[in-house]
Short mmCIF file of C-alpha atoms in Angstrom, two decimals:
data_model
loop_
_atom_site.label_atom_id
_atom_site.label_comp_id
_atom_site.label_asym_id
_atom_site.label_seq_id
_atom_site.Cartn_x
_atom_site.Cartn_y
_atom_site.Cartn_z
CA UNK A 9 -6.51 -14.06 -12.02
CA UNK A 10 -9.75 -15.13 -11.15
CA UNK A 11 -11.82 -14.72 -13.97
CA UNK A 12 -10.20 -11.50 -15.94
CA UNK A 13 -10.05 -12.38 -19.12
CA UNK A 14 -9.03 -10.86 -22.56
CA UNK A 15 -11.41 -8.48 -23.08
CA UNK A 16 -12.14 -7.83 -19.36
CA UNK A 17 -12.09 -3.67 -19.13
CA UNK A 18 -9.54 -1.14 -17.82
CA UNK A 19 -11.32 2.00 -16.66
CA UNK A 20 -10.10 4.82 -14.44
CA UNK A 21 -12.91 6.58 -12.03
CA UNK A 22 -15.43 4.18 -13.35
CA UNK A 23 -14.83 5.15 -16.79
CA UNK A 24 -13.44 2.34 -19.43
CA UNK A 25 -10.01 3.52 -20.91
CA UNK A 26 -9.13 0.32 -22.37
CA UNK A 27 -9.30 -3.78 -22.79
CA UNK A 28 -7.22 -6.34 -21.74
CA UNK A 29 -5.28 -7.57 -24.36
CA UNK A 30 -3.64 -11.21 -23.13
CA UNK A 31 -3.84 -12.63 -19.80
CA UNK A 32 -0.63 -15.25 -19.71
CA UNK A 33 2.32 -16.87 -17.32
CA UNK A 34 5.43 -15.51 -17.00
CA UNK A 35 7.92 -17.31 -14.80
CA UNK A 36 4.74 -18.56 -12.72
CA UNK A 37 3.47 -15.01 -12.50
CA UNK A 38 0.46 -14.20 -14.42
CA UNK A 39 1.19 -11.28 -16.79
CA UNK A 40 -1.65 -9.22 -18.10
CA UNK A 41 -1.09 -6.86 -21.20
CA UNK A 42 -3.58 -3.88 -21.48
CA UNK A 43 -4.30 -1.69 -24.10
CA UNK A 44 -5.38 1.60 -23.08
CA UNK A 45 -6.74 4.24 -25.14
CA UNK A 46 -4.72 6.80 -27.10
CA UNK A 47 -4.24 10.17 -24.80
CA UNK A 48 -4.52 8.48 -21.56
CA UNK A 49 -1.51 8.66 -19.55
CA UNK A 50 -0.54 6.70 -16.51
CA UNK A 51 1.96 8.15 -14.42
CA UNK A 52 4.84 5.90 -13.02
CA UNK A 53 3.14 5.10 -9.65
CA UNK A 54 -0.40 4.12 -11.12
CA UNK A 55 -1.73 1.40 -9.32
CA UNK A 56 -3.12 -1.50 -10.91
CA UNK A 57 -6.13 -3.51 -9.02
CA UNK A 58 -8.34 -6.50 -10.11
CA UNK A 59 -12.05 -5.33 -9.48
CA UNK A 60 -15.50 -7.14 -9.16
CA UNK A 61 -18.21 -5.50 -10.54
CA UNK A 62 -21.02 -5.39 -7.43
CA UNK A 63 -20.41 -8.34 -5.54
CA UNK A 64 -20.52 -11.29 -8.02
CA UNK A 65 -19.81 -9.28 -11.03
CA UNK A 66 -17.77 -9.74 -13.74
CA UNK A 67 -13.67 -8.75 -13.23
CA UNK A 68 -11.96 -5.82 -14.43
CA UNK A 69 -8.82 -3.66 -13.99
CA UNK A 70 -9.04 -0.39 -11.92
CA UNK A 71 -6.35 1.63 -12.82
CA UNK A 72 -5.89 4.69 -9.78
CA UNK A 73 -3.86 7.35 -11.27
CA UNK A 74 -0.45 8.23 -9.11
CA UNK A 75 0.90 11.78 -8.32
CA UNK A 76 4.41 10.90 -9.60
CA UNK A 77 5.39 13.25 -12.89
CA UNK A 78 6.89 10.39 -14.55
CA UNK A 79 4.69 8.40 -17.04
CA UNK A 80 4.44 5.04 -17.97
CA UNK A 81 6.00 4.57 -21.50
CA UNK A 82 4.28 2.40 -24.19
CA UNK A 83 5.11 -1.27 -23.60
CA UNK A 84 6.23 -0.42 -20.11
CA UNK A 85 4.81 -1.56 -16.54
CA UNK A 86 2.67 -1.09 -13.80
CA UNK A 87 4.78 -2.18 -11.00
CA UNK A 88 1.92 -1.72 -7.93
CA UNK A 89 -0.86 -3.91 -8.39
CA UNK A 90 -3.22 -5.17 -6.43
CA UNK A 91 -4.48 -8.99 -6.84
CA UNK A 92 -8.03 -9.51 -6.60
CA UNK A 93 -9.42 -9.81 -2.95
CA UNK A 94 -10.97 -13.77 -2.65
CA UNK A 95 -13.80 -12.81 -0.29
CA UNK A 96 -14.85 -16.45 -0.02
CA UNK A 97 -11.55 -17.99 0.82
CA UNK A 98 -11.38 -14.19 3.25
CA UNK A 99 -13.98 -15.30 5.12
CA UNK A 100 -13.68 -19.25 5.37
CA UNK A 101 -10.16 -18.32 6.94
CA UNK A 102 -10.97 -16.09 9.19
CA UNK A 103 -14.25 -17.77 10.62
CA UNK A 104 -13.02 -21.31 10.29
CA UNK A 105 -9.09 -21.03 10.76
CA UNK A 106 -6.57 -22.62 9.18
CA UNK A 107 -6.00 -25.96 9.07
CA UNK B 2 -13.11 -2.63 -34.23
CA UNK B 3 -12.62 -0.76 -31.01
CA UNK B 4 -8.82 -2.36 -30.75
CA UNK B 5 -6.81 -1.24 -33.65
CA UNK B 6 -8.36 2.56 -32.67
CA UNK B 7 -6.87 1.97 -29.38
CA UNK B 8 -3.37 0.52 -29.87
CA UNK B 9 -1.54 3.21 -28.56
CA UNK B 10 -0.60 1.99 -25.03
CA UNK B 11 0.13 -1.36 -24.09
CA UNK B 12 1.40 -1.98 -20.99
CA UNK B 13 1.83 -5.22 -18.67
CA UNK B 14 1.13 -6.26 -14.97
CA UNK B 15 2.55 -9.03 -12.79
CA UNK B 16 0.86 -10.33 -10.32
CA UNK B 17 3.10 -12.54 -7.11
CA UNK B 18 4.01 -15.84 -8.28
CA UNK B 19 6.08 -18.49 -6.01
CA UNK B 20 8.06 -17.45 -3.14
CA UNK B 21 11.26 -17.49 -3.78
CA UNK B 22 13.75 -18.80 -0.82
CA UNK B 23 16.73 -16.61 -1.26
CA UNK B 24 16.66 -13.80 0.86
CA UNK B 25 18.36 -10.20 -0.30
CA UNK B 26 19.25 -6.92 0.90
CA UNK B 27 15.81 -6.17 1.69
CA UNK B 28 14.63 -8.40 3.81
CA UNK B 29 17.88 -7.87 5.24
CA UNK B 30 17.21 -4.49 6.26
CA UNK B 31 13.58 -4.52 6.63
CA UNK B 32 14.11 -7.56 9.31
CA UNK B 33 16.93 -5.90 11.09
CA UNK B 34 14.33 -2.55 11.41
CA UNK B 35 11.25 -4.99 12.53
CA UNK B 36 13.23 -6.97 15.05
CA UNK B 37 14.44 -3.54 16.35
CA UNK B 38 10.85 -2.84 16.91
CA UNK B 39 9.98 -6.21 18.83
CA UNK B 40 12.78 -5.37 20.88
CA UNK B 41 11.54 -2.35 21.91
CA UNK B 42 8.06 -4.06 22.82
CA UNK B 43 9.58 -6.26 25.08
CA UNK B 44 11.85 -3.70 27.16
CA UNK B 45 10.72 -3.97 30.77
CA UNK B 46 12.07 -0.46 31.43
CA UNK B 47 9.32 0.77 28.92
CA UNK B 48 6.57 -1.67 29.97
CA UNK B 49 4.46 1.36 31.70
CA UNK B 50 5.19 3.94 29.45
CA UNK B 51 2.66 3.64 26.50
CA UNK B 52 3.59 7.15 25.42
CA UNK B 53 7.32 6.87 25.79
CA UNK B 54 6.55 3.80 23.88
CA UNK B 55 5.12 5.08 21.06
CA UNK B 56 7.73 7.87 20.54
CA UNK B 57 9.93 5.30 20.22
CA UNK B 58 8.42 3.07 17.78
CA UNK B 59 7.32 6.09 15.75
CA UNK B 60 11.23 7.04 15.70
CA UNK B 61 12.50 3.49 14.45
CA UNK B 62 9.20 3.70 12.05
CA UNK B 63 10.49 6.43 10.28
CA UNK B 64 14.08 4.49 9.62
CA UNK B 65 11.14 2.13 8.15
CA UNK B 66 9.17 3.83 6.05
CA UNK B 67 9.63 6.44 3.69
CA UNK B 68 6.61 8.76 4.85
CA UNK B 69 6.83 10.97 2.03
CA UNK B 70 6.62 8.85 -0.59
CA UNK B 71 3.69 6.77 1.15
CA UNK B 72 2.19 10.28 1.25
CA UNK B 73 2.10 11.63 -1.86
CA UNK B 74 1.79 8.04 -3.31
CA UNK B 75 -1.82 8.14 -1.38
CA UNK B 76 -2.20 11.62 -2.45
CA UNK B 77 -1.97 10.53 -6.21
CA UNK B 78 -2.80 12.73 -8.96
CA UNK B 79 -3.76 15.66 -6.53
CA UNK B 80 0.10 16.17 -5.54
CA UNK B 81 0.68 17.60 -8.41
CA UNK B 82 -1.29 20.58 -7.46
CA UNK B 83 0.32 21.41 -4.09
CA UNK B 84 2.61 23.90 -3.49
CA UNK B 85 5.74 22.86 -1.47
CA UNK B 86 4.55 24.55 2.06
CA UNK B 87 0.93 22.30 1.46
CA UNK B 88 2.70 19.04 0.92
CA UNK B 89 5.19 19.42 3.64
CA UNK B 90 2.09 20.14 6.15
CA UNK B 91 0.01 17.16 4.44
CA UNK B 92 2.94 14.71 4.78
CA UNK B 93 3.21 15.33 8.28
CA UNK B 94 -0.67 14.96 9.04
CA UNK B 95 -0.34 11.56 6.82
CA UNK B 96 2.78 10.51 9.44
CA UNK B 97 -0.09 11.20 12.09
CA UNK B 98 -2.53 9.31 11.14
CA UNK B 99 -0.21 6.16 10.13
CA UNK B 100 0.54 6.61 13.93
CA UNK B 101 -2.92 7.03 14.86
CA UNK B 102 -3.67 4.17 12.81
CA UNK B 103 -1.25 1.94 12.91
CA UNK B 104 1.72 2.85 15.39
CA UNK B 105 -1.05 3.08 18.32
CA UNK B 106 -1.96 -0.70 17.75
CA UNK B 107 1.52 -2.11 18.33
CA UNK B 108 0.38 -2.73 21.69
CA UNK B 109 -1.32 -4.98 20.60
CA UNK B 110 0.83 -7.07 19.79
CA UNK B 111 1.28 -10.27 21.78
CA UNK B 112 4.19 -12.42 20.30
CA UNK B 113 2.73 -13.60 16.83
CA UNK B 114 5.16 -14.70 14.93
CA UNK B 115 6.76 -12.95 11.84
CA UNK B 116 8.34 -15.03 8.77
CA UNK B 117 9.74 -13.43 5.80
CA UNK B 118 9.12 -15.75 2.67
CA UNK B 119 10.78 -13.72 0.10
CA UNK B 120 12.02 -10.50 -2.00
CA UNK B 121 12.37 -9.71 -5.30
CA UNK B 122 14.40 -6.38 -6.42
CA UNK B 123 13.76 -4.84 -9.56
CA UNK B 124 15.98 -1.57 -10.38
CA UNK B 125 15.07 0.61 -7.43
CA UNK B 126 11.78 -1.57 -6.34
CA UNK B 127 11.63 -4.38 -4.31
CA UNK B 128 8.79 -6.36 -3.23
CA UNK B 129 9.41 -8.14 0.55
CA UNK B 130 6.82 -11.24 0.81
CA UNK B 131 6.21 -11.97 4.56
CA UNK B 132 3.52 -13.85 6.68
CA UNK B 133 2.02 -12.97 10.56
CA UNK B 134 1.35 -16.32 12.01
CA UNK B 135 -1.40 -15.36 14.44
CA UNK B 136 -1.81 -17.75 17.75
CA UNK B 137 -4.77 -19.54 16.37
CA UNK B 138 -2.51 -20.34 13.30
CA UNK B 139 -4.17 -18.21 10.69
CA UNK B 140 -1.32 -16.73 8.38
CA UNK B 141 -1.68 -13.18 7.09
CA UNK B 142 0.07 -12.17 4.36
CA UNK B 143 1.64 -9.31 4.45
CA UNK B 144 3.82 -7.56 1.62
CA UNK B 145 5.72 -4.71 1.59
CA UNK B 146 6.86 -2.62 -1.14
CA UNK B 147 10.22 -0.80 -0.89
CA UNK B 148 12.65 1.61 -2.71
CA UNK B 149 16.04 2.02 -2.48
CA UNK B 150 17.24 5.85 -1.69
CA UNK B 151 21.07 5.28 -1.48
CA UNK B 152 21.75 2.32 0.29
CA UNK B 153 18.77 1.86 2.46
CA UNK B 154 15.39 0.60 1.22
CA UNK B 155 12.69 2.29 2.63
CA UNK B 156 8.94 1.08 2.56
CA UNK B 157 6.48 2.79 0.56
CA UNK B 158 3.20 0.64 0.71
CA UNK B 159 2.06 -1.59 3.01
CA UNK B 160 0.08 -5.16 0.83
CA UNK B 161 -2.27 -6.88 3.54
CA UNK B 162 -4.43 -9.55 2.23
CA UNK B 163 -3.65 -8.07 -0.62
CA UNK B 164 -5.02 -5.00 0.05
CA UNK B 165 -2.53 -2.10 -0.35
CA UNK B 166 -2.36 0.82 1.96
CA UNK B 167 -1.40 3.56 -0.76
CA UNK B 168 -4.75 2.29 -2.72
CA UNK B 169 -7.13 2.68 -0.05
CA UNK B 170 -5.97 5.96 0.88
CA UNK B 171 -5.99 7.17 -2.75
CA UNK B 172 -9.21 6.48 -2.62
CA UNK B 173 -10.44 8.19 0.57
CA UNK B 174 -8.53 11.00 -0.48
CA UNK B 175 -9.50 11.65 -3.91
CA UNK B 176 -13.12 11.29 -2.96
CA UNK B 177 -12.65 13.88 -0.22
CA UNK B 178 -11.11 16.23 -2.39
CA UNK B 179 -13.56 15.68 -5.71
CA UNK B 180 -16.58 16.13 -3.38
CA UNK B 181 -15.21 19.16 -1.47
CA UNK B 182 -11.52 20.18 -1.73
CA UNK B 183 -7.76 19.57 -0.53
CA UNK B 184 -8.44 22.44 2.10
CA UNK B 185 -11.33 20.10 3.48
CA UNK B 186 -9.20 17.10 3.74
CA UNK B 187 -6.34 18.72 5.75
CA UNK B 188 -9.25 20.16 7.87
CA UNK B 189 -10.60 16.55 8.48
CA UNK B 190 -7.24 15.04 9.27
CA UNK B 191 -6.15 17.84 11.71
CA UNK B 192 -9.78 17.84 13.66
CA UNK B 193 -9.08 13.87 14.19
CA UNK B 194 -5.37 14.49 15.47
CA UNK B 195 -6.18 16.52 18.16
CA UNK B 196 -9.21 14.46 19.11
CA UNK B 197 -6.80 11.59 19.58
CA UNK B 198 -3.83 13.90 20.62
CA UNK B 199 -6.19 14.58 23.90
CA UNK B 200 -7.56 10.26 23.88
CA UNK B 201 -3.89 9.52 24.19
CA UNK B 202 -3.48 11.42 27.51
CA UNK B 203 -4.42 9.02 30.08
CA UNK B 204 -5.35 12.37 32.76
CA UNK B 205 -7.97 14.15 30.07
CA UNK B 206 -9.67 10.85 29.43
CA UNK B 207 -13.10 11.39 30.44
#
């Protein structure tokens, strides 16, 4: 997850909507539960992204809102997410190749 | 305390784990589409027709992808807003500049090597898991997301590096349309069709 944590933030255009809740394994998937703020609603084809604050920043979850009319229940899931982007192992690959 | 006020929503991601080996009906399909494409790449009778080329590809894309979905997936929370006649008009511009984009780069393509790793269906999602070996070796991950309408799964987002298409679009878009308006956007996307409608006419290139 590379360095979200419980507590990380959840915000939506830059704004914080909410706080990760646990961060755990699932079947060898990492499964992160949010809580997001009362009145916010996330429609069905939200997508979920790990962000860096600036460059070297701390991690948090963008949420971009989707244009579908059906909303996420409580409990429910984002299913599009977006892992974060290792710019380091990015760039080693593509200047150095693979082994 | 900031979390019992704002217990109202809890809701879970997953994030890729393992590939799994077994392959489904997605891959399946998705393969059968793709190697439909490579075949097309390699027909000698097409070899100097770029254009005839690209019709072609852009016709088997659209057994591919489902361009309407992709479209007012990128168009997020501003769909909503459209009337039918204004998304019709924006999902065709959208095809457009996939094709621009995307479609136009096929020719580029020089035999790199495509491996599926893995899919995983859930309801009417499914997430396809593949690799481009490049010549140098370098793999590039590429994943594709899919949903099923009837029996054929169509793509909807495009994961590379894990970077998704819909997401980067969403956010070109909504900043277009926050700092000036939808109008604007459709404006900007027609004015670069037709400057590359006239670039892919090998007689008007100056």
């Amino acid at each position: 997850m590379g360095g979200l944590k419980a507590g990380s933030t959840v915000e939506i255009a830059g704004v914080e909507v909410g706080r990760v809740d646990s961060i755990g394994l699932d079947n060898y998937q990492a499964r992160v539960k949010l809580r997001v703020n009362k009145g916010v609603r996330l429609q069905e084809d939200s997508i979920a992204s790990i962000k860096t604050k600036g460059l070297i920043g701390e991690k948090y979850v963008r949420i971009s809102p989707g244009g579908s009319d059906k909303l996420i229940p409580p409990g429910g899931k984002i299913r599009d997410v977006e892992a974060p982007v290792d710019f380091e192992e990015l760039l080693s690959k593509y200047i150095f190749g693979k082994v | 305390m900031r979390f019992l006020a704002t217990s109202a929503l809890i809701v879970t991601l997953a994030l890729a784990g393992p590939p799994r080996t077994l392959a489904g009906e997605p891959i399946d399909q998705l393969k059968a589409q793709v190697d439909r494409v490579l075949k097309l790449l390699d027909d000698p009778t097409l070899k100097d027709k770029p254009k005839d080329k690209r019709v072609a590809v852009r016709k088997i894309a659209e057994d591919i992808f489902d361009f309407g979905e992709t479209a007012k997936r990128s168009l997020g929370r501003h769909w909503a807003a459209r009337t039918p006649a204004e998304r019709d008009e924006f999902v065709k511009l959208f095809g457009d500049l996939l094709e621009r984009s995307y479609i136009s780069k096929i020719e580029l393509y020089g035999g790199e090597k495509i491996q599926y790793v893995s899919d995983k269906v859930e309801g009417d999602l499914a997430a396809v898991q593949s690799k481009l070996v490049t010549k140098t070796g370098t793999d590039v991950p590429i994943e594709y997301r899919m949903l099923k309408k009837g029996d054929r799964w169509l793509v909807y987002d495009v994961i590379i590096e894990g970077v998704s298409l819909v997401s980067n679009y969403r956010t070109q878009f909504n900043k277009i349309i926050q700092t000036s308006s939808f109008a604007e956007l459709v404006k900007k996307m027609k004015s670069r069709n037709e400057e590359t409608g006239s670039a892919a006419e090998p007689g008007r290139r100056v």
